[in-house]
XYZ file of C-alpha atoms in Angstrom:
519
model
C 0.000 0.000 0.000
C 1.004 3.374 -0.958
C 1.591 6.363 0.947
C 3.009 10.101 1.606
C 3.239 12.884 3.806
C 2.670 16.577 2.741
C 2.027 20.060 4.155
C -1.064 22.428 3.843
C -2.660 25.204 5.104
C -5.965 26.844 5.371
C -5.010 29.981 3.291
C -7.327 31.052 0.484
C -7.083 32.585 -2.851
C -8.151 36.449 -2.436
C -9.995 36.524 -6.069
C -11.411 32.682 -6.032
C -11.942 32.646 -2.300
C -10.925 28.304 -2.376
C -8.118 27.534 -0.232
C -4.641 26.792 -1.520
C -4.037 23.589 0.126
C -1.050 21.968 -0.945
C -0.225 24.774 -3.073
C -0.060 28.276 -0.760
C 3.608 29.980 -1.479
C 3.795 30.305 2.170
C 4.450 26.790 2.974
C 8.052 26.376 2.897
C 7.941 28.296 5.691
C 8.491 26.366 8.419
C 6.164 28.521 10.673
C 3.536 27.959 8.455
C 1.068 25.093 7.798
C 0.568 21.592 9.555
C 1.590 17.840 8.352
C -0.387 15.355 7.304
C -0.421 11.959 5.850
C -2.432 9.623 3.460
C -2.414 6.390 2.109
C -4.549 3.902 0.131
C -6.933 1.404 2.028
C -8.446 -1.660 0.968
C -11.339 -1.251 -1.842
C -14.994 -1.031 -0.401
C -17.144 -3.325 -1.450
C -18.454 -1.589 -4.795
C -14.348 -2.080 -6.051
C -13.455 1.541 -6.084
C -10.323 3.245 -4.467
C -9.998 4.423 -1.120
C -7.280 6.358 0.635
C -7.457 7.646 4.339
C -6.292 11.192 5.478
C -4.646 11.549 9.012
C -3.172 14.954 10.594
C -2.467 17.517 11.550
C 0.924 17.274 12.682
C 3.507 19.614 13.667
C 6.398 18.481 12.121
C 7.127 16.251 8.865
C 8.476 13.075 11.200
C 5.499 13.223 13.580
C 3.327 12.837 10.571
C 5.928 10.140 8.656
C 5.497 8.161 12.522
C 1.776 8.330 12.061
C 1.850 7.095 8.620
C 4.180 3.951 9.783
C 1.439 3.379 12.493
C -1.616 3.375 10.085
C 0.382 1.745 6.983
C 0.894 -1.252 9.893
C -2.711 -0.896 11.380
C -4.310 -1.632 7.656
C -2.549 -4.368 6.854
C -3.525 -5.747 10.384
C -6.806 -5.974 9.429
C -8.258 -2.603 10.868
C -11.241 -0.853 8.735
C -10.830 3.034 7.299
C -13.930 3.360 8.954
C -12.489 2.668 12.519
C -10.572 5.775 12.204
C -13.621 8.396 12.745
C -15.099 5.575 15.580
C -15.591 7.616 18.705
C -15.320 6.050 21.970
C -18.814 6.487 22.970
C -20.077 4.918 19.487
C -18.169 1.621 20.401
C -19.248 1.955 23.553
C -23.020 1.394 22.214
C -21.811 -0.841 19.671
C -19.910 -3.198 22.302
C -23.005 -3.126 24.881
C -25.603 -3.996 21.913
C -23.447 -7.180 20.883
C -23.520 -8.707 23.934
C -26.717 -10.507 23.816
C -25.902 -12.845 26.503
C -24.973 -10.464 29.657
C -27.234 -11.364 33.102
C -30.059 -8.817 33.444
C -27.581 -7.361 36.399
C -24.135 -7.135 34.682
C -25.679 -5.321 31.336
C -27.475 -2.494 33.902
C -24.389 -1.954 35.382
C -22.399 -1.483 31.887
C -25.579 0.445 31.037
C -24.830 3.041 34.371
C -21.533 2.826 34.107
C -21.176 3.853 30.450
C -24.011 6.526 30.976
C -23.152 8.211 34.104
C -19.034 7.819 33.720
C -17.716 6.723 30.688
C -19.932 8.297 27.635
C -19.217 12.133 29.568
C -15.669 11.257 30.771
C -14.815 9.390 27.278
C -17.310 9.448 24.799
C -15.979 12.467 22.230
C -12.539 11.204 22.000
C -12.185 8.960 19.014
C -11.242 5.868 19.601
C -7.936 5.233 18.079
C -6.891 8.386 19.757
C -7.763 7.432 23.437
C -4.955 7.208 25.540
C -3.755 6.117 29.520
C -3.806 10.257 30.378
C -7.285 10.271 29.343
C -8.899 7.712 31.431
C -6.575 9.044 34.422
C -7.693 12.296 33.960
C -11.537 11.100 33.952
C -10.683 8.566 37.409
C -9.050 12.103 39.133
C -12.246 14.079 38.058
C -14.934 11.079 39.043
C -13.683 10.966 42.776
C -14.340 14.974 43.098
C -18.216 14.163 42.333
C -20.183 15.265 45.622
C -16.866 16.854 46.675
C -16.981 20.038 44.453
C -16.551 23.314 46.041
C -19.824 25.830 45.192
C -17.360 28.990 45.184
C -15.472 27.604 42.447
C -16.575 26.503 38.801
C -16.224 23.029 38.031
C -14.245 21.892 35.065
C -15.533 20.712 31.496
C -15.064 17.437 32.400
C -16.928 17.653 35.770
C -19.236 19.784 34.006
C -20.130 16.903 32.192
C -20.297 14.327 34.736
C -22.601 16.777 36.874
C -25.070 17.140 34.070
C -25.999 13.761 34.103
C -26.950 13.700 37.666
C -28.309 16.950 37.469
C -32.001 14.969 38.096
C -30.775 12.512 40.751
C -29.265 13.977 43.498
C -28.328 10.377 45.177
C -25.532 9.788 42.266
C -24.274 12.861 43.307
C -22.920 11.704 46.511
C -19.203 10.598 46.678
C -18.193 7.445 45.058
C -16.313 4.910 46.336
C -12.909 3.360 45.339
C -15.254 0.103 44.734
C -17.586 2.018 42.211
C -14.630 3.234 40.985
C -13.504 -0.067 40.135
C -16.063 -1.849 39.076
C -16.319 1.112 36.040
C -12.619 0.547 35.748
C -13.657 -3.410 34.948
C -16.320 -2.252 32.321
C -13.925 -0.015 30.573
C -11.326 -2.734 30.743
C -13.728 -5.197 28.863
C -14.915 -3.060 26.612
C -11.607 -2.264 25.122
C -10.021 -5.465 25.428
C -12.885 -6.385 23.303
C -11.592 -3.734 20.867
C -7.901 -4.567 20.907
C -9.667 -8.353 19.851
C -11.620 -6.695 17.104
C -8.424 -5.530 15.786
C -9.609 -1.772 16.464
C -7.249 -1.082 18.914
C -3.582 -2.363 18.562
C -3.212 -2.124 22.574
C -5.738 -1.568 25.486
C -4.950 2.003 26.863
C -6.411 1.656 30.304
C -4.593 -1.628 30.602
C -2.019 0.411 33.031
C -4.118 3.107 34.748
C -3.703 3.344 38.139
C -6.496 2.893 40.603
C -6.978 4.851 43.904
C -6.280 2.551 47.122
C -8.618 2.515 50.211
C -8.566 0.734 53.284
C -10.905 -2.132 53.713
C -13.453 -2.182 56.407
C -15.095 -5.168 57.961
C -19.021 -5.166 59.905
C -18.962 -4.374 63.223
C -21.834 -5.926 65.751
C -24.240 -3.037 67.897
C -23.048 -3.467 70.900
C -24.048 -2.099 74.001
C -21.502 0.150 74.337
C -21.179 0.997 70.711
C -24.699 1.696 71.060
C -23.917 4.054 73.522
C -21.434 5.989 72.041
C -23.074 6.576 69.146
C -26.245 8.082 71.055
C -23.409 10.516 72.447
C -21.670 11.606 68.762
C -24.316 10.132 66.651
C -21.117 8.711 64.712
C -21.202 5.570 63.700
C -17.820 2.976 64.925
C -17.962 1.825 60.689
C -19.558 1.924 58.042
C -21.049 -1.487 58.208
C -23.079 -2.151 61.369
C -24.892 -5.553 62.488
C -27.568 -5.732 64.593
C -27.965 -8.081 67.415
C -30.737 -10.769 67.207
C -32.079 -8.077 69.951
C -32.055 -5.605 67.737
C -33.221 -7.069 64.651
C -36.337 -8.623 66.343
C -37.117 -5.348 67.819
C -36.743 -3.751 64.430
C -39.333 -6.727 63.077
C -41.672 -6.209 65.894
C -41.832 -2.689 64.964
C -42.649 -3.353 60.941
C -45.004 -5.686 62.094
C -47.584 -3.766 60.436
C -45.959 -2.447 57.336
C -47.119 -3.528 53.854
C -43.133 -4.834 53.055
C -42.939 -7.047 56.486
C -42.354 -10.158 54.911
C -39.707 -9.206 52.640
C -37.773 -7.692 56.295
C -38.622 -10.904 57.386
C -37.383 -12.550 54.815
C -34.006 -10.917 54.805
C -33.660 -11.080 58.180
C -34.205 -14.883 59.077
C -32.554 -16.089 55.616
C -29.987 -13.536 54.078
C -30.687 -12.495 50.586
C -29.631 -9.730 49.118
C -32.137 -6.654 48.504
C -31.987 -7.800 44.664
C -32.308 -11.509 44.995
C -35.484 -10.497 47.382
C -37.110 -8.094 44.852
C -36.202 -10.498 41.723
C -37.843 -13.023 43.406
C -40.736 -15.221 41.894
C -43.241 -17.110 43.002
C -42.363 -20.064 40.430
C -38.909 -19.971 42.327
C -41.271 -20.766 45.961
C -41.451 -24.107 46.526
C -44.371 -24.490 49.818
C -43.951 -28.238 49.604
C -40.876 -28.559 50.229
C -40.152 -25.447 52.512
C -37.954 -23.720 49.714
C -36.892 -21.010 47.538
C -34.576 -20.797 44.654
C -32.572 -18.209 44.409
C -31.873 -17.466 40.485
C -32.216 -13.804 39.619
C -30.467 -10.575 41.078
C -32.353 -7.100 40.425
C -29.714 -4.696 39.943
C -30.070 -1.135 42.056
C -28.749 1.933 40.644
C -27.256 3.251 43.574
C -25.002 0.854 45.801
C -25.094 -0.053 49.000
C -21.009 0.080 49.284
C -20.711 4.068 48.413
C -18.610 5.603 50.991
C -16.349 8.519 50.040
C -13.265 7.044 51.693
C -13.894 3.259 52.442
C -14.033 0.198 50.378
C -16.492 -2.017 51.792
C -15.837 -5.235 51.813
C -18.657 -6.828 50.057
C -19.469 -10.712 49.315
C -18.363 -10.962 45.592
C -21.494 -12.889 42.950
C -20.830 -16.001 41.949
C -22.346 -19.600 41.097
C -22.798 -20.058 44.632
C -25.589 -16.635 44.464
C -27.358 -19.590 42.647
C -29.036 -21.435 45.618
C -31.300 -23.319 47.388
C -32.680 -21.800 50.576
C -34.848 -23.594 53.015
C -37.532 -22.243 55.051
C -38.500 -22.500 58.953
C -41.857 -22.947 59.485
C -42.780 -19.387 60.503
C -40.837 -17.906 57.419
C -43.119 -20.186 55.443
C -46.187 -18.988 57.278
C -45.631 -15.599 56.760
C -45.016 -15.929 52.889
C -48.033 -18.122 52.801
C -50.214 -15.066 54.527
C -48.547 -12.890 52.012
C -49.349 -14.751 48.871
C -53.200 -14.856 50.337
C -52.627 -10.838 50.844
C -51.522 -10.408 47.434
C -54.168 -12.104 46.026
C -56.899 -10.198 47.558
C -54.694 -6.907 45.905
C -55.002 -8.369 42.730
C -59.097 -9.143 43.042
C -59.026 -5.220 44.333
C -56.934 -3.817 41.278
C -58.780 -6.273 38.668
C -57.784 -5.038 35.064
C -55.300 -2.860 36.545
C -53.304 -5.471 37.729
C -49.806 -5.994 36.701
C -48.939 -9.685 36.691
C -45.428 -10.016 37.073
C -45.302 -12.818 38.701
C -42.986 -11.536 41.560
C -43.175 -12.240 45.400
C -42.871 -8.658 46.922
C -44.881 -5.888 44.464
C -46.737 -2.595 44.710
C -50.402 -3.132 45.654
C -51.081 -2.998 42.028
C -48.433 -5.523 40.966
C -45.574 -3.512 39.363
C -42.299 -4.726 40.223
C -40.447 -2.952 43.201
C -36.874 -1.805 42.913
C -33.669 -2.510 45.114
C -33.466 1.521 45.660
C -36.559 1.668 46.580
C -36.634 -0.873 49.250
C -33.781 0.566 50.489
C -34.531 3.722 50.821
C -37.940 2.154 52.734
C -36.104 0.562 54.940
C -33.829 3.826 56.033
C -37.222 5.600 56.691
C -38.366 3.031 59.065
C -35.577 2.927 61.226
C -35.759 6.740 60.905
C -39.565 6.496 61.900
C -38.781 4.664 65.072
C -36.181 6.969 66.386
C -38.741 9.718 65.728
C -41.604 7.987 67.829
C -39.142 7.583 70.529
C -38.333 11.307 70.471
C -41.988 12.522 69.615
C -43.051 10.544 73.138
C -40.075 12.211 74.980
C -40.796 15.326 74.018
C -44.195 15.886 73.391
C -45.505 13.355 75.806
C -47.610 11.969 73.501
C -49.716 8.644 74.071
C -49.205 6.027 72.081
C -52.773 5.676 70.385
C -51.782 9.372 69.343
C -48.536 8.365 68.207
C -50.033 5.578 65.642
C -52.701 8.059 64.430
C -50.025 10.315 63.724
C -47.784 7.303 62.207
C -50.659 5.005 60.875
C -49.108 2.230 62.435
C -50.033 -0.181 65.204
C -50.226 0.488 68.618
C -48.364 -2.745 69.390
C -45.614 -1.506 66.812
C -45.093 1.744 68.984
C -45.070 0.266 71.826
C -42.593 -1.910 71.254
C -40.399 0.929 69.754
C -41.049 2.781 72.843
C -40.294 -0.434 75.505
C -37.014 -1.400 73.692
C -35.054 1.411 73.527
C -33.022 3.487 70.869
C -32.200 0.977 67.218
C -28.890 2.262 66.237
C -28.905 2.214 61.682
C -27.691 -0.464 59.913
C -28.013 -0.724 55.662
C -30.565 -3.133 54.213
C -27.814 -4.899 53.083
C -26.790 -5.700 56.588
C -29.654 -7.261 57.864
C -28.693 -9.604 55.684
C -25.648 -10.305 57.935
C -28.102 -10.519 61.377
C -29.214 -13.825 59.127
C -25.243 -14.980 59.151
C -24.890 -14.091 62.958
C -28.178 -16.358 63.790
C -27.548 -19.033 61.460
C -23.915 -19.446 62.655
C -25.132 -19.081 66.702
C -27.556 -22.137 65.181
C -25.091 -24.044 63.673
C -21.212 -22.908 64.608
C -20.837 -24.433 60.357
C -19.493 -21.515 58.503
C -20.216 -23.899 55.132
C -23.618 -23.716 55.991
C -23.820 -19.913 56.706
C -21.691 -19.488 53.348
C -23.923 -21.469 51.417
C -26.959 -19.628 52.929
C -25.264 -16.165 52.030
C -24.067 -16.958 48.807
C -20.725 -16.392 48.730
C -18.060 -17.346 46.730
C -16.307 -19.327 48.938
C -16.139 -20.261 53.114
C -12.698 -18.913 53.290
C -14.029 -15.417 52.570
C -17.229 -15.894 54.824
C -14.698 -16.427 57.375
C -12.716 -13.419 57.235
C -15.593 -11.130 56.844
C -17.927 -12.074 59.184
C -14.755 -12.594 61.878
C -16.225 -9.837 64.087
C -19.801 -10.667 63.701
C -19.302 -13.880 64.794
C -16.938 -13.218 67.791
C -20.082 -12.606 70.392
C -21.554 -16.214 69.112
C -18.020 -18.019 69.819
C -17.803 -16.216 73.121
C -21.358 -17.792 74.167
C -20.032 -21.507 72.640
C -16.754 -20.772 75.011
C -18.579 -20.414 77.998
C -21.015 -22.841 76.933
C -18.851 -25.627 76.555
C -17.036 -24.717 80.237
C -20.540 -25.239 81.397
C -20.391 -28.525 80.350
C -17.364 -29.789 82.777
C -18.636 -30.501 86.112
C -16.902 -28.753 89.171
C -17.187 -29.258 93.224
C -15.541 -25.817 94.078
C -14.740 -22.353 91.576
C -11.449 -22.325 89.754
C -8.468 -21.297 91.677
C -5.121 -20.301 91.052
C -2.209 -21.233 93.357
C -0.237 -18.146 95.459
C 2.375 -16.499 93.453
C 6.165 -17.977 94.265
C 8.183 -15.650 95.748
C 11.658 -15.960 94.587
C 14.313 -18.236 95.555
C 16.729 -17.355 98.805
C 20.223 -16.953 97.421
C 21.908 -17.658 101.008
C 22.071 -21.402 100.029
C 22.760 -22.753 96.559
C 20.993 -25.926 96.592
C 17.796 -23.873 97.047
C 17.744 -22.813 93.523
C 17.683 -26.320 92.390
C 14.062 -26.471 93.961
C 10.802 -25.535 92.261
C 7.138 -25.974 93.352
C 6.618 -27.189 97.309
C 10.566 -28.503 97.833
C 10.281 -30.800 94.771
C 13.534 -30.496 92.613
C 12.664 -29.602 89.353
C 14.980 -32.781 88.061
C 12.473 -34.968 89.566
C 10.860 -37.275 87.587
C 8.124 -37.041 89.722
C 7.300 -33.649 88.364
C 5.457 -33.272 85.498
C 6.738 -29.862 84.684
């Protein structure tokens, strides 16, 4: 294949007004004009010539170096057309060719190319996007929900502001996590490219990533309890109730439309998605199971924290489970099939059949934000109740007129005492800490959970686990039977030094040579 480097410039003729090109007298000048290359291409497919333009350059090598480049990129296969691709195009183009993604991992390629990439990326052309680039878009991303209002935010922040401007809950700080996991779509996405032969190396292979500290879930205890009634700080970011704690908490909801899907995360551990994906073709009343198969995606996670990477379960196979059911969680899905029922003989056309367990009264399908944010208003809703009474003195018959909840549910609020806040996604956990105080088999609480493996239920649920192996420590010294209470022997003062031999003597005159001694 053919090609050349020349020089031109946008100067026109002043009587024909078209520019000179290749041919203004100024060019030999080397002030004047820019480089640029072009070469022949393969024939399209009616036959005819075709010849790709590339520039502009500022000197004459720069321009020969890009014309050894695309020279070696055509005959490697890569299309003229590729040339002009912009990063956000591809983007689309990528996404839409992946017919087989899980309903989860194409919405979060969907947010992650909409919110990060397609602002932070999406104008550059493809072939031109380089390492700096994707740095530069990483060290603008973590200043989201961090920007000064004194100061005007740059292009680029600009840009990822504007498509939050309507959702002020992506436009809190993101997490080194989030951060990653866009760092993983990117990755794909252009390894997919360098594949496709439109890319002759992936520039975000070598980016850099910003490092946090990992945190692990801390219990409520009293104490911590305490202290955070005094600073109203919490000791981490991820908090587990008690069993306490989370039955006050369900003896509170008692009355709320959503109870069984608390109750449901609370006694067997799924996830906020896995509970709002769930089906009724996945129940199983017969034999006291559910099957846990799908995983509705939320658009804002549970792990954002400005400064922390929480140390989440990661998906696997093993989110693919079987999950049996006490009776009472049984019972209470049974009473909430019959509930839903009557809904749908209420709505009649209007109905929405989706064939889900937990719905709006009219059907639709909830989301994972939306139970979340639910859930947060509840546990808000008792502390107010317990204030509300404090200050205002107020009965508790007026206190669930005011809250249209049961009096039994305020009551119990008011008899317990303060509920410090956990995330939905932690009451998920108060499932681990019961199943494990059931069982001390970390297999079985693994397998419950979902997790990838028991190694890493192990090291994350160390701490929430610690109160449970206390009570199986002092349960099992329970178990050896004692006449008297332990006792320890008077401390041995030293040895005299006015005779020799009395250093060769250890406990009650026995040498400590004697074979007697069982030392």
């Amino acid at each position: 294949m053919r090609g050349r480097v020349f020089k031109r410039c946008g100067c026109r003729d002043p009587e024909t007004g078209k520019k000179f090109n290749s041919d203004c007298p100024k060019l030999p000048r080397s002030d004047h004009g820019s480089w640029w290359f072009v070469h022949d291409v393969p024939p399209g497919p009616d036959g005819r010539r075709r010849r790709t333009t590339g520039g502009p350059f500022s000197t004459e090598t720069a321009a020969g170096d890009a014309l050894t480049d695309s020279l070696s990129e055509t005959r490697d296969g890569r299309r003229p057309e590729d040339a002009e691709l912009t990063v956000v195009r591809y983007l689309d183009d990528w996404l839409a060719g992946k017919a087989s993604l899980a309903r989860s991992t194409r919405y979060s390629y969907e947010e992650h190319i909409r919110l990060y990439l397609r602002p932070g990326l999406g104008h550059l052309r493809l072939v031109d996007l380089r390492d700096h680039h994707v740095e530069k878009l990483y060290a603008t991303v973590v200043l989201i929900g961090r920007e000064s209002p004194s100061s005007k935010p740059s292009p680029l922040l600009a840009r990822l502001l504007e498509v939050r401007r309507d959702d002020p809950a992506r436009r809190r700080p993101l997490s080194p996590t989030t951060l990653r996991r866009v760092h993983a779509t990117l990755m794909s996405a252009l390894n997919s490219a360098v594949k496709r032969r439109k890319l002759r190396h992936n520039p975000a292979e070598h980016v850099e990533l910003p490092k946090a500290r990992r945190v692990r879930p801390l219990v409520w205890t009293a104490p911590r309890v305490a202290a955070w009634q005094r600073t109203g700080a919490r000791p981490s970011p991820v908090m587990v109730w008690t069993p306490r704690q989370a039955g006050a908490f369900l003896d509170f909801v008692s009355g709320d439309r959503l109870y069984p899907l608390w109750h449901l995360i609370a006694h067997r551990g799924l996830r906020r998605g896995e509970a709002v994906a769930l089906g009724w073709t996945e129940v199983d009343f017969e034999d006291d199971s559910i099957y846990i198969l799908d995983n509705l995606p939320g658009s804002r996670a549970d792990t954002d924290d400005p400064d922390l990477d929480i140390y989440e379960d990661p998906k696997s196979e093993g989110s693919h489970r079987t999950i049996s059911l006490d009776d009472t969680t049984g019972e209470v899905l049974t009473t909430w099939q019959s509930q839903q029922d009557e809904e749908r003989a209420l709505y009649r056309g209007a109905w929405n059949d989706t064939g889900r367990v937990f719905t709006h009264p009219d059907g639709n399908e909830l989301t994972a934000d939306g139970v979340s944010q639910r859930f947060e208003r509840l546990i808000t809703r008792f502390a107010t109740i317990r204030r509300e009474h404090t200050e205002h003195d107020w009965s508790i018959e007026q206190l669930a007129a005011r809250h249209r909840m049961l009096a039994d549910a305020i009551e119990s609020a008011l008899e317990f005492g303060p509920l410090p806040p956990i995330r939905l996604h932690d009451l998920r956990r108060t499932a681990a800490s019961l199943t494990y105080r059931a069982t001390r088999d970390l297999k079985i609480v693994s397998e419950l959970l979902g997790h990838a493996s028991v190694h890493f239920t192990g090291d994350v649920y160390t701490s929430v686990f610690a109160d449970a192996d206390r009570a199986a420590a002092k349960a099992a010294a329970e178990i050896v039977p004692r006449r008297r209470p332990p006792r320890t022997a008077p401390p041995t003062p030293p040895p005299a030094r006015n005779n020799p031999q009395d250093d060769q003597f250890g406990i009650d005159g026995l040498r400590a040579d004697d074979p007697g001694l069982d030392l």
